[in-house]
Tab-separated table of C-alpha atoms and ligand atoms in Angstrom:
chain	number	residue	atom	x	y	z
A	3	MET	CA	0.000	0.000	0.000
A	4	ARG	CA	1.464	3.347	-1.042
A	5	LYS	CA	0.441	6.595	0.638
A	6	LEU	CA	2.182	9.895	1.125
A	7	ASP	CA	3.584	10.213	4.622
A	8	LEU	CA	1.411	13.223	5.503
A	9	ALA	CA	-1.076	14.337	8.126
A	10	GLU	CA	-4.674	13.708	7.037
A	11	PRO	CA	-6.711	16.686	5.867
A	12	TRP	CA	-8.852	18.331	8.547
A	13	TRP	CA	-12.155	16.502	9.030
A	14	PRO	CA	-15.340	17.968	10.532
A	15	ALA	CA	-17.365	16.343	13.308
A	16	GLU	CA	-20.963	15.941	12.195
A	17	ASP	CA	-23.642	17.547	14.363
A	18	ASP	CA	-27.446	17.856	14.632
A	19	ILE	CA	-27.606	20.003	11.509
A	20	ASP	CA	-25.911	17.250	9.476
A	21	ALA	CA	-28.444	14.751	10.834
A	22	GLN	CA	-31.299	17.066	9.844
A	23	VAL	CA	-29.877	17.555	6.351
A	24	ARG	CA	-29.539	13.789	5.903
A	25	GLU	CA	-33.126	13.339	6.985
A	26	ASP	CA	-34.334	15.997	4.521
A	27	LEU	CA	-32.333	14.531	1.617
A	28	ASP	CA	-33.608	11.011	2.356
A	29	ARG	CA	-37.176	12.285	2.492
A	30	TRP	CA	-36.866	14.202	-0.805
A	31	GLU	CA	-35.470	11.080	-2.452
A	32	ARG	CA	-38.221	8.873	-0.971
A	33	ASP	CA	-40.904	11.305	-2.139
A	34	GLY	CA	-39.402	11.442	-5.643
A	35	HIS	CA	-38.394	15.140	-5.460
A	36	ALA	CA	-34.680	14.432	-5.932
A	37	SER	CA	-32.292	11.635	-6.762
A	38	PHE	CA	-28.608	11.359	-5.952
A	39	VAL	CA	-25.611	9.296	-7.002
A	40	GLY	CA	-22.885	8.064	-4.686
A	41	ALA	CA	-22.646	6.658	-1.192
A	42	ASP	CA	-24.248	8.294	1.849
A	43	ALA	CA	-20.914	8.718	3.611
A	44	ALA	CA	-19.605	11.007	6.351
A	45	ARG	CA	-19.356	14.699	5.473
A	46	TRP	CA	-15.737	15.707	4.920
A	47	ALA	CA	-16.071	19.204	3.439
A	48	PRO	CA	-16.260	22.296	5.655
A	49	ALA	CA	-19.762	23.720	6.008
A	50	THR	CA	-19.087	26.807	8.145
A	51	ARG	CA	-16.586	29.635	8.053
A	52	TRP	CA	-14.920	28.313	11.203
A	53	GLU	CA	-14.580	24.812	9.739
A	54	ALA	CA	-13.174	26.196	6.488
A	55	GLN	CA	-10.554	28.235	8.345
A	56	ALA	CA	-9.533	25.158	10.350
A	57	ALA	CA	-9.228	23.085	7.153
A	58	LEU	CA	-7.135	25.791	5.458
A	59	ALA	CA	-4.824	26.120	8.460
A	60	GLN	CA	-4.313	22.338	8.610
A	61	PHE	CA	-3.505	22.221	4.897
A	62	VAL	CA	-1.017	25.074	4.978
A	63	GLU	CA	0.710	23.885	8.133
A	64	HIS	CA	0.939	20.148	7.447
A	65	ARG	CA	0.358	19.389	3.780
A	66	LEU	CA	1.210	22.330	1.522
A	67	ALA	CA	4.946	21.565	1.603
A	68	ALA	CA	4.309	18.296	-0.270
A	69	PHE	CA	1.931	19.835	-2.857
A	70	GLY	CA	4.472	20.656	-5.596
A	71	PRO	CA	6.226	17.314	-6.091
A	72	HIS	CA	2.977	15.324	-6.063
A	73	GLU	CA	0.307	17.556	-7.622
A	74	ASP	CA	0.081	15.602	-10.908
A	75	ALA	CA	0.441	12.095	-9.451
A	76	MET	CA	-2.232	9.537	-8.515
A	77	LEU	CA	-2.055	6.790	-5.891
A	78	ALA	CA	-4.755	4.132	-5.617
A	79	GLU	CA	-4.667	4.120	-1.794
A	80	ASP	CA	-4.302	7.861	-1.308
A	81	PRO	CA	-7.090	9.868	-2.968
A	82	TRP	CA	-6.228	13.147	-1.172
A	83	MET	CA	-2.433	13.039	-1.563
A	84	ALA	CA	-1.181	16.610	-0.860
A	85	HIS	CA	-4.217	18.391	-2.319
A	86	SER	CA	-6.038	20.980	-0.247
A	87	ALA	CA	-9.576	19.576	-0.771
A	88	LEU	CA	-10.783	23.165	-0.306
A	89	SER	CA	-12.665	23.634	-3.582
A	90	PRO	CA	-16.109	23.157	-1.944
A	91	ALA	CA	-15.257	25.774	0.737
A	92	LEU	CA	-13.939	28.214	-1.874
A	93	ASN	CA	-16.935	27.769	-4.150
A	94	LEU	CA	-19.378	28.177	-1.259
A	95	GLY	CA	-17.712	31.463	-0.321
A	96	LEU	CA	-16.491	30.151	3.040
A	97	LEU	CA	-12.937	31.046	2.065
A	98	HIS	CA	-11.662	33.936	-0.034
A	99	PRO	CA	-9.136	32.857	-2.702
A	100	LEU	CA	-6.806	35.679	-1.643
A	101	GLU	CA	-6.792	34.547	1.974
A	102	CYS	CA	-5.660	31.057	0.827
A	103	VAL	CA	-2.964	32.588	-1.340
A	104	ARG	CA	-1.712	34.923	1.420
A	105	MET	CA	-1.531	32.103	3.924
A	106	ALA	CA	0.458	29.964	1.487
A	107	GLU	CA	2.787	32.916	0.798
A	108	ASP	CA	3.325	33.365	4.556
A	109	ALA	CA	4.262	29.689	4.817
A	110	TYR	CA	6.968	30.255	2.204
A	111	ARG	CA	8.247	33.432	3.868
A	112	SER	CA	8.420	31.742	7.259
A	113	GLY	CA	10.257	28.757	5.783
A	114	THR	CA	7.603	26.086	6.417
A	115	ALA	CA	6.900	25.315	2.748
A	116	PRO	CA	9.273	25.368	-0.259
A	117	LEU	CA	8.827	27.722	-3.188
A	118	ALA	CA	7.894	24.972	-5.696
A	119	SER	CA	4.915	23.868	-3.598
A	120	VAL	CA	3.749	27.366	-2.712
A	121	GLU	CA	4.083	28.578	-6.293
A	122	GLY	CA	2.262	25.452	-7.538
A	123	TYR	CA	-0.646	25.983	-5.161
A	124	ILE	CA	-0.922	29.739	-5.757
A	125	ARG	CA	-0.865	29.112	-9.513
A	126	GLN	CA	-3.889	26.810	-9.148
A	127	VAL	CA	-5.866	29.410	-7.219
A	128	ILE	CA	-5.054	32.722	-8.906
A	129	GLY	CA	-3.983	31.119	-12.165
A	130	TRP	CA	-6.419	28.377	-13.056
A	131	ARG	CA	-9.362	29.327	-10.864
A	132	GLU	CA	-9.434	32.958	-11.984
A	133	TYR	CA	-8.753	32.010	-15.621
A	134	ILE	CA	-11.703	29.599	-15.580
A	135	TRP	CA	-13.940	32.268	-14.043
A	136	SER	CA	-13.022	34.701	-16.837
A	137	ILE	CA	-13.509	32.082	-19.551
A	138	TYR	CA	-17.012	31.348	-18.241
A	139	TRP	CA	-18.097	34.972	-18.716
A	140	HIS	CA	-16.222	35.315	-22.002
A	141	VAL	CA	-17.686	32.341	-23.888
A	142	PRO	CA	-20.942	32.527	-25.876
A	143	ALA	CA	-24.248	31.627	-24.236
A	144	ASP	CA	-24.496	28.367	-26.202
A	145	TYR	CA	-21.047	27.149	-25.035
A	146	ARG	CA	-22.711	24.240	-23.193
A	147	GLN	CA	-23.900	22.852	-26.528
A	148	HIS	CA	-20.527	23.124	-28.285
A	149	ASN	CA	-19.496	19.768	-29.700
A	150	SER	CA	-16.656	20.312	-32.124
A	151	MET	CA	-15.581	16.648	-32.023
A	152	GLN	CA	-19.135	15.593	-32.880
A	153	ALA	CA	-19.233	13.227	-29.922
A	154	ASP	CA	-22.792	12.033	-29.511
A	155	HIS	CA	-22.771	8.725	-27.651
A	156	ASP	CA	-24.758	8.456	-24.424
A	157	LEU	CA	-22.982	7.976	-21.109
A	158	PRO	CA	-23.229	4.289	-20.194
A	159	GLU	CA	-25.058	3.261	-17.041
A	160	TRP	CA	-21.966	1.834	-15.268
A	161	PHE	CA	-20.282	5.256	-15.507
A	162	ARG	CA	-23.342	7.416	-14.860
A	163	THR	CA	-24.363	5.628	-11.660
A	164	LEU	CA	-20.768	5.220	-10.379
A	165	ASP	CA	-21.397	1.495	-10.073
A	166	ALA	CA	-17.924	0.492	-11.130
A	167	ALA	CA	-17.093	-1.946	-8.368
A	168	GLU	CA	-18.806	-4.942	-9.985
A	169	GLU	CA	-18.504	-4.315	-13.708
A	170	VAL	CA	-15.258	-2.460	-14.354
A	171	THR	CA	-11.943	-4.321	-14.435
A	172	ALA	CA	-9.710	-1.458	-15.653
A	173	ASN	CA	-7.973	-0.646	-12.392
A	174	CYS	CA	-7.656	3.123	-12.880
A	175	LEU	CA	-11.314	3.631	-13.782
A	176	LYS	CA	-12.576	1.280	-11.110
A	177	SER	CA	-10.489	2.959	-8.424
A	178	VAL	CA	-11.371	6.540	-9.428
A	179	LEU	CA	-15.101	5.835	-9.825
A	180	THR	CA	-15.133	4.099	-6.437
A	181	ASP	CA	-13.361	7.069	-4.803
A	182	LEU	CA	-15.866	9.408	-6.420
A	183	ARG	CA	-18.781	7.297	-5.238
A	184	GLU	CA	-17.491	7.462	-1.656
A	185	ARG	CA	-16.585	11.150	-1.468
A	186	GLY	CA	-18.056	13.083	-4.385
A	187	TRP	CA	-14.526	14.318	-5.060
A	188	VAL	CA	-11.305	13.198	-6.713
A	189	HIS	CA	-8.406	15.499	-7.450
A	190	HIS	CA	-7.656	17.219	-10.738
A	191	ILE	CA	-5.647	14.534	-12.549
A	192	PRO	CA	-8.141	11.652	-12.129
A	193	ARG	CA	-10.864	14.087	-13.292
A	194	LEU	CA	-8.906	15.100	-16.375
A	195	MET	CA	-6.753	12.136	-17.337
A	196	VAL	CA	-8.923	9.211	-16.235
A	197	LEU	CA	-12.631	10.153	-16.232
A	198	SER	CA	-12.675	12.877	-18.897
A	199	ASN	CA	-9.983	11.279	-21.035
A	200	TYR	CA	-12.055	8.104	-21.202
A	201	ALA	CA	-15.259	10.028	-21.984
A	202	MET	CA	-13.543	11.892	-24.835
A	203	GLN	CA	-11.905	8.763	-26.232
A	204	ARG	CA	-15.278	7.009	-26.299
A	205	GLY	CA	-17.064	9.941	-27.947
A	206	TRP	CA	-19.581	10.586	-25.170
A	207	SER	CA	-21.735	13.689	-25.509
A	208	PRO	CA	-19.979	16.675	-23.845
A	209	GLU	CA	-23.328	18.018	-22.665
A	210	GLN	CA	-24.065	14.733	-20.896
A	211	VAL	CA	-20.533	14.608	-19.488
A	212	THR	CA	-21.000	18.114	-18.055
A	213	ALA	CA	-24.339	17.178	-16.483
A	214	TRP	CA	-22.757	14.055	-14.998
A	215	PHE	CA	-19.877	16.021	-13.437
A	216	HIS	CA	-22.460	18.356	-11.896
A	217	GLU	CA	-24.318	15.452	-10.393
A	218	ALA	CA	-21.334	13.486	-9.119
A	219	PHE	CA	-19.018	16.160	-7.609
A	220	VAL	CA	-19.511	18.124	-4.391
A	221	ASP	CA	-17.643	21.162	-5.738
A	222	GLY	CA	-19.669	21.429	-8.956
A	223	TYR	CA	-20.682	24.974	-9.883
A	224	ASP	CA	-21.669	25.900	-13.403
A	225	TRP	CA	-19.019	28.603	-13.814
A	226	VAL	CA	-16.193	26.221	-12.949
A	227	MET	CA	-17.637	22.997	-14.343
A	228	LEU	CA	-18.541	24.252	-17.794
A	229	PRO	CA	-15.123	25.517	-19.025
A	230	ASN	CA	-13.300	22.642	-17.311
A	231	VAL	CA	-15.473	19.997	-18.944
A	232	VAL	CA	-16.522	21.448	-22.309
A	233	GLY	CA	-13.251	23.281	-22.942
A	234	MET	CA	-10.387	21.737	-21.058
A	235	SER	CA	-11.411	18.115	-20.821
A	236	GLN	CA	-13.531	17.347	-23.915
A	237	HIS	CA	-12.043	19.833	-26.415
A	238	ALA	CA	-15.652	20.389	-27.454
A	239	ASP	CA	-15.037	24.115	-28.002
A	240	GLY	CA	-12.617	23.395	-30.848
A	241	GLY	CA	-9.612	24.775	-28.980
A	242	LEU	CA	-10.910	28.031	-27.520
A	243	MET	CA	-9.578	27.063	-24.084
A	244	ALA	CA	-6.871	24.465	-24.645
A	245	THR	CA	-4.592	24.269	-27.660
A	246	LYS	CA	-4.937	20.497	-27.970
A	247	PRO	CA	-7.161	17.730	-26.609
A	248	TYR	CA	-6.078	16.263	-23.259
A	249	ALA	CA	-6.063	12.733	-24.713
A	250	ALA	CA	-3.561	10.184	-23.457
A	251	GLY	CA	-3.026	6.444	-23.483
A	252	GLY	CA	-2.151	4.037	-20.703
A	253	ALA	CA	1.544	4.984	-20.785
A	254	TYR	CA	0.679	8.378	-19.283
A	255	ILE	CA	-1.465	6.828	-16.535
A	256	ASN	CA	1.256	4.282	-15.826
A	257	ARG	CA	3.877	7.024	-15.507
A	258	MET	CA	1.760	9.179	-13.195
A	259	SER	CA	0.161	6.519	-10.948
A	260	ASP	CA	0.411	3.080	-9.388
A	261	TYR	CA	-2.825	1.830	-11.005
A	262	CYS	CA	-1.366	-0.255	-13.833
A	263	GLY	CA	0.625	-2.682	-11.652
A	264	GLY	CA	-2.582	-4.238	-10.332
A	265	CYS	CA	-4.551	-4.181	-13.597
A	266	VAL	CA	-5.723	-7.017	-15.839
A	267	TYR	CA	-4.689	-4.887	-18.829
A	268	ASP	CA	-1.219	-3.875	-19.922
A	269	PRO	CA	-0.616	-0.207	-20.817
A	270	LYS	CA	1.879	-1.238	-23.525
A	271	VAL	CA	-0.533	-3.573	-25.333
A	272	ARG	CA	-2.867	-2.300	-28.078
A	273	VAL	CA	-4.557	-5.429	-29.392
A	274	GLY	CA	-5.877	-8.601	-27.751
A	275	PRO	CA	-7.343	-9.542	-24.371
A	276	SER	CA	-4.758	-7.559	-22.384
A	277	ALA	CA	-5.003	-4.447	-24.579
A	278	CYS	CA	-5.300	-1.397	-22.315
A	279	PRO	CA	-8.596	0.376	-23.106
A	280	PHE	CA	-6.894	3.753	-22.647
A	281	THR	CA	-3.970	2.938	-24.947
A	282	ALA	CA	-6.123	1.378	-27.666
A	283	GLY	CA	-8.824	3.994	-27.058
A	284	TYR	CA	-6.292	6.776	-27.612
A	285	TRP	CA	-5.414	5.502	-31.096
A	286	ALA	CA	-9.058	4.899	-31.962
A	287	PHE	CA	-9.829	8.472	-30.844
A	288	LEU	CA	-7.088	9.848	-33.112
A	289	GLU	CA	-8.310	7.752	-36.033
A	290	ARG	CA	-11.893	8.993	-35.591
A	291	ASN	CA	-10.825	12.639	-35.358
A	292	ALA	CA	-7.807	12.647	-37.680
A	293	ASP	CA	-9.386	15.036	-40.198
A	294	ARG	CA	-10.651	17.429	-37.535
A	295	LEU	CA	-7.262	17.567	-35.806
A	296	SER	CA	-5.035	17.640	-38.877
A	297	GLY	CA	-4.876	21.464	-38.906
A	298	ASN	CA	-3.628	21.575	-35.298
A	299	ARG	CA	0.166	21.832	-35.271
A	300	ARG	CA	0.370	20.311	-31.790
A	301	MET	CA	-1.348	17.178	-33.094
A	302	LEU	CA	0.993	16.572	-36.034
A	303	GLN	CA	3.276	14.254	-34.081
A	304	PRO	CA	0.498	12.072	-32.598
A	305	LEU	CA	-1.150	11.851	-36.034
A	306	ALA	CA	2.188	10.845	-37.591
A	307	GLY	CA	2.395	8.136	-34.904
A	308	LEU	CA	-1.058	6.930	-35.911
A	309	ALA	CA	0.004	6.716	-39.551
A	310	ARG	CA	2.958	4.514	-38.538
A	311	LEU	CA	0.895	2.022	-36.494
A	312	THR	CA	1.252	-1.420	-38.021
A	313	ASP	CA	-1.898	-2.756	-36.321
A	314	ARG	CA	-4.015	0.348	-36.878
A	315	GLU	CA	-7.020	-1.431	-38.417
A	316	ALA	CA	-7.088	-4.122	-35.734
A	317	VAL	CA	-6.941	-1.510	-32.936
A	318	VAL	CA	-9.754	0.520	-34.449
A	319	GLU	CA	-11.973	-2.499	-35.016
A	320	GLN	CA	-11.340	-3.804	-31.501
A	321	GLU	CA	-12.250	-0.439	-29.959
A	322	GLN	CA	-15.344	-0.087	-32.121
A	323	GLN	CA	-16.468	-3.389	-30.678
A	324	ARG	CA	-15.591	-2.360	-27.117
A	325	GLY	CA	-17.525	0.885	-27.590
A	326	SER	CA	-18.911	2.146	-24.271
A	327	ALA	CA	-19.054	-1.256	-22.565
A	328	ALA	CA	-17.453	-1.344	-19.119
A	329	PRO	CA	-13.733	-2.093	-19.732
B	12	FAD	C1	-13.322	17.862	-15.892
B	12	FAD	C2	-13.038	18.758	-14.725
B	12	FAD	C3	-14.067	19.265	-13.970
B	12	FAD	C4	-13.822	20.123	-12.896
B	12	FAD	N1	-14.866	20.623	-12.184
B	12	FAD	C5	-14.645	21.444	-11.137
B	12	FAD	C6	-15.743	21.966	-10.371
B	12	FAD	O1	-16.903	21.740	-10.657
B	12	FAD	N2	-15.475	22.757	-9.311
B	12	FAD	C7	-14.177	23.085	-8.967
B	12	FAD	O2	-13.990	23.818	-8.010
B	12	FAD	N3	-13.133	22.622	-9.684
B	12	FAD	C8	-13.329	21.814	-10.754
B	12	FAD	N4	-12.259	21.327	-11.467
B	12	FAD	C9	-10.907	21.830	-11.162
B	12	FAD	C10	-10.080	21.019	-10.149
B	12	FAD	O3	-10.029	19.676	-10.547
B	12	FAD	C11	-10.623	21.135	-8.727
B	12	FAD	O4	-10.768	22.487	-8.377
B	12	FAD	C12	-9.666	20.514	-7.714
B	12	FAD	O5	-9.391	19.169	-8.051
B	12	FAD	C13	-10.267	20.613	-6.331
B	12	FAD	O6	-9.495	19.938	-5.381
B	12	FAD	P1	-8.567	20.750	-4.376
B	12	FAD	O7	-9.369	21.798	-3.696
B	12	FAD	O8	-7.838	19.763	-3.546
B	12	FAD	O9	-7.539	21.455	-5.362
B	12	FAD	P2	-5.973	21.752	-5.223
B	12	FAD	O10	-5.244	20.778	-6.067
B	12	FAD	O11	-5.569	21.850	-3.805
B	12	FAD	O12	-5.843	23.181	-5.932
B	12	FAD	C14	-6.081	24.399	-5.238
B	12	FAD	C15	-7.285	25.147	-5.772
B	12	FAD	O13	-7.054	25.597	-7.091
B	12	FAD	C16	-8.291	25.747	-7.778
B	12	FAD	N5	-8.188	25.051	-9.072
B	12	FAD	C17	-7.243	24.196	-9.495
B	12	FAD	N6	-7.439	23.823	-10.768
B	12	FAD	C18	-8.558	24.447	-11.175
B	12	FAD	C19	-9.301	24.460	-12.395
B	12	FAD	N7	-8.934	23.742	-13.460
B	12	FAD	N8	-10.415	25.189	-12.419
B	12	FAD	C20	-10.824	25.925	-11.360
B	12	FAD	N9	-10.175	25.944	-10.183
B	12	FAD	C21	-9.046	25.223	-10.101
B	12	FAD	C22	-9.369	25.136	-6.886
B	12	FAD	O14	-10.106	26.166	-6.280
B	12	FAD	C23	-8.587	24.352	-5.848
B	12	FAD	O15	-9.208	24.271	-4.591
B	12	FAD	C24	-12.490	20.464	-12.561
B	12	FAD	C25	-11.452	19.936	-13.323
B	12	FAD	C26	-11.708	19.107	-14.392
B	12	FAD	C27	-10.571	18.571	-15.203
B	13	SF4	S1	-3.386	-0.784	-17.804
B	13	SF4	FE1	-4.755	0.705	-18.766
B	13	SF4	S2	-6.762	0.282	-17.884
B	13	SF4	FE2	-5.261	-0.702	-16.562
B	13	SF4	S3	-4.809	0.777	-14.944
B	13	SF4	FE3	-3.289	1.086	-16.567
B	13	SF4	S4	-4.179	2.674	-17.881
B	13	SF4	FE4	-5.844	1.886	-16.608
């Protein structure tokens, strides 16, 4: 079992208000007024200003120092790693982005966290978060319907309901969907390079993918979800937000995680029973979109790689057959 040697994030103690909220949610579901995905697990996100401040202080004091070296990595047994898990508190307005940034800066100035980690964290907050906010107000009103890759397959049931434990054998997907089911949260890289990457490879409708992210994540707000899903993760806006699609095969996941060691598939194999669905899916995605992507200079190398594949037809046929079935 591999975990970072770090203090746990700050966890709240549930109180009478949590019990009341649970009761209300259960009643709404029973009466057919609402339906939810995921497990009914303990609340982990701050719900008050005091709780949010405690969670921020714990992160900055005990975990921020490890943020930089690990921010893009994934470990099967350590969903939180060195991430702050503060996005729900920020989006609810329980924390001000600048207060998080100032506290991180203070940690650097007082010598408790190294520059690489502090810079990495600050870049997420005043770089990515603010950029995404601006993109949301900049894009046209019909951005949600953009679908430049003409991806129109429905999300399969096993993905939509987060019921991966029984059906899915691909270790990365199974592990990430199970984490999401338990907490309503996974960090940025599983969102982008496992869940979204798979959705884009399989040609699932970006509008449905956006709606699913809204339903499944505790930090989902339209302004932050829409550009991240439609633009960054599905390339459905034709490159308005990101210069190339975030598509990757199993080699990337293998390099950035410990998922592949325990998987029935092999990230190096493209065809046959042990063919990794991400690796084969990556080539099938390129094949399907080769014409659309041929004018993108950043895609010239991957497309040249596709042209050189000796088993190109077999890969494409295999992945057409796999389609959206649970891998
Ligand atoms: C497909 C997809 C959907 C996403 N949907 C959401 C969403 O609905 N709500 C949400 O808050 N974030 C979303 N993100 C961004 C990011 O994944 C989460 O903010 C982050 O994982 C939250 O965990 P954390 O607080 O531990 O972040 P940390 O890794 O500790 O980062 C610090 C903070 O930086 C900000 N941040 C980092 N990256 C982004 C980004 N791409 N966009 C906006 N803020 C960012 C967050 O406020 C976060 O709390 C999405 C990313 C992807 C790829
Ligand atoms: S081999 Fe492929 S499917 Fe299995 S964990 Fe690695 S990337 Fe995921």
